[in-house]
Amino acid sequence: MAEPVPQDPFPDDLEEAILELKRERNAILLAHYYQESEIQDLADVVGDSLALARAAQHADCDVIAFCGVHFMAETAAILNPERTVVVPDLEAGCSLADGCPADAFADFIAEHPGARVLTYINASAEVKAMSDLICTSSNAVKMVQQFEGEPLIFAPDRHLARWVANESGRDDLIVWQGACVVHEQFSAKRLAVLTVKHPDAEVLAHPECDQAVLDQADFIASTTGIIKRAVESPAQTLIIATEDGVFHQIHQKVPEKTLIQAPGMDESCACNQCPFMRLNTLEKLYLCLRDLEPRVTVPEGVRVGALRPIERMLELS
Ligand code: 13P
Ligand code: SF4
């Protein structure tokens, strides 16, 4: 007897099926700029970490399907205890969040008695719950300014910390030494060669990059800031040092401009694609809306602790 032919679990028109499930579930689809373009095109809101936290705060739906990484979906869950938050892939982590375990961070805080704690949103709910205030790359300088005259821990990104320290004139930040695997791999040496080849190009960079890269940047900002500048800049050629998911939005807004990826240290790899963000696919998005799994939940004690510094940031932004 012939073997049964396995059934393809996916409908032919996956995009339409996702939109249909979204309606059936009364779901909202939030996506970060580092998602593949097909996911961005289906989303109700595409944004940076701050915009997505705001969108989650104002969500009016039963289900939030979060296409980003775990800490972003967790932030949505913290803000929405009564809603179901699902993600395409539960394994979509972040080197910054994963590199700052809650128990080690508790010890770090204990080593600096009296210091206040400002935490980048790229951190777990447990770490957020130990913090006085949260920031994103688009409001970090303003959030540091809330602690004038007070000893201040900044975690978990050392590159963002150094940039914020320079911008705010705070040279005494107590810094957790984490880094982003994507932004740390841009090569300052190869970028310098590229800028010589393109003398009229403007260099745009995310503050998670190494100082030697930021030193060559004409403009430093969050993903939203980079996209906005790329559109508004008089330069026709832009060299961009961040995850290349942002190219999709820029191409749509200014298709005539030339976009060049800042070079990585390893020429042979697509290292400026976040390996965590790119775990999400249309197929997994379809499945998570169909099955309402995997879900992101936060224990209530941790949620309440993390909510306070997130809400404070949203109020101040
Ligand atoms: P943005 O908040 O600038 O979008 O950054 C998020 C992030 O993970 C950067 O790597
Ligand atoms: Fe985390 Fe870096 Fe990926 Fe952003 S790009 S989610 S900081 S690993």
Short mmCIF file of C-alpha atoms and ligand atoms in Angstrom, two decimals, residues 32 34 49 68-72 92-97 120 122 157 179-184 206 208 242-243 272-278, ligand 2:
data_model
loop_
_atom_site.label_atom_id
_atom_site.label_comp_id
_atom_site.label_asym_id
_atom_site.label_seq_id
_atom_site.Cartn_x
_atom_site.Cartn_y
_atom_site.Cartn_z
CA HIS A 32 9.56 45.32 14.88
CA TYR A 34 13.91 43.88 12.11
CA SER A 49 10.83 49.23 20.86
CA GLY A 68 9.78 40.66 17.48
CA VAL A 69 11.90 39.11 20.21
CA HIS A 70 10.88 37.72 23.58
CA PHE A 71 11.56 40.77 25.75
CA MET A 72 9.32 42.87 23.48
CA ALA A 92 13.49 34.40 19.63
CA GLY A 93 15.66 35.81 22.40
CA CYS A 94 18.22 38.61 22.43
CA SER A 95 21.92 38.53 23.30
CA LEU A 96 21.46 41.54 25.58
CA ALA A 97 18.54 40.10 27.55
CA TYR A 120 17.38 49.20 28.68
CA ASN A 122 16.24 44.71 26.04
CA ASP A 157 24.28 47.26 26.96
CA ALA A 179 26.47 43.70 24.06
CA CYS A 180 24.34 43.03 21.00
CA VAL A 181 25.77 40.35 18.71
CA VAL A 182 24.47 42.14 15.63
CA HIS A 183 25.63 45.69 16.32
CA GLU A 184 28.96 44.67 17.80
CA HIS A 206 22.36 52.55 16.05
CA GLU A 208 24.35 49.69 20.22
CA THR A 242 21.96 48.45 12.05
CA GLU A 243 19.96 45.28 11.32
CA ASN A 272 23.65 42.15 10.15
CA GLN A 273 20.49 40.07 10.32
CA CYS A 274 19.50 39.40 13.92
CA PRO A 275 19.48 35.60 14.31
CA PHE A 276 16.76 35.86 16.94
CA MET A 277 14.42 38.23 15.09
CA ARG A 278 14.76 36.14 11.96
FE1 SF4 B 2 18.88 41.83 20.66
FE2 SF4 B 2 20.74 42.74 19.00
FE3 SF4 B 2 18.78 41.22 18.04
FE4 SF4 B 2 18.29 43.75 18.87
S1 SF4 B 2 19.55 43.12 17.15
S2 SF4 B 2 17.07 41.93 19.34
S3 SF4 B 2 19.71 43.91 20.60
S4 SF4 B 2 20.37 40.59 19.51
#
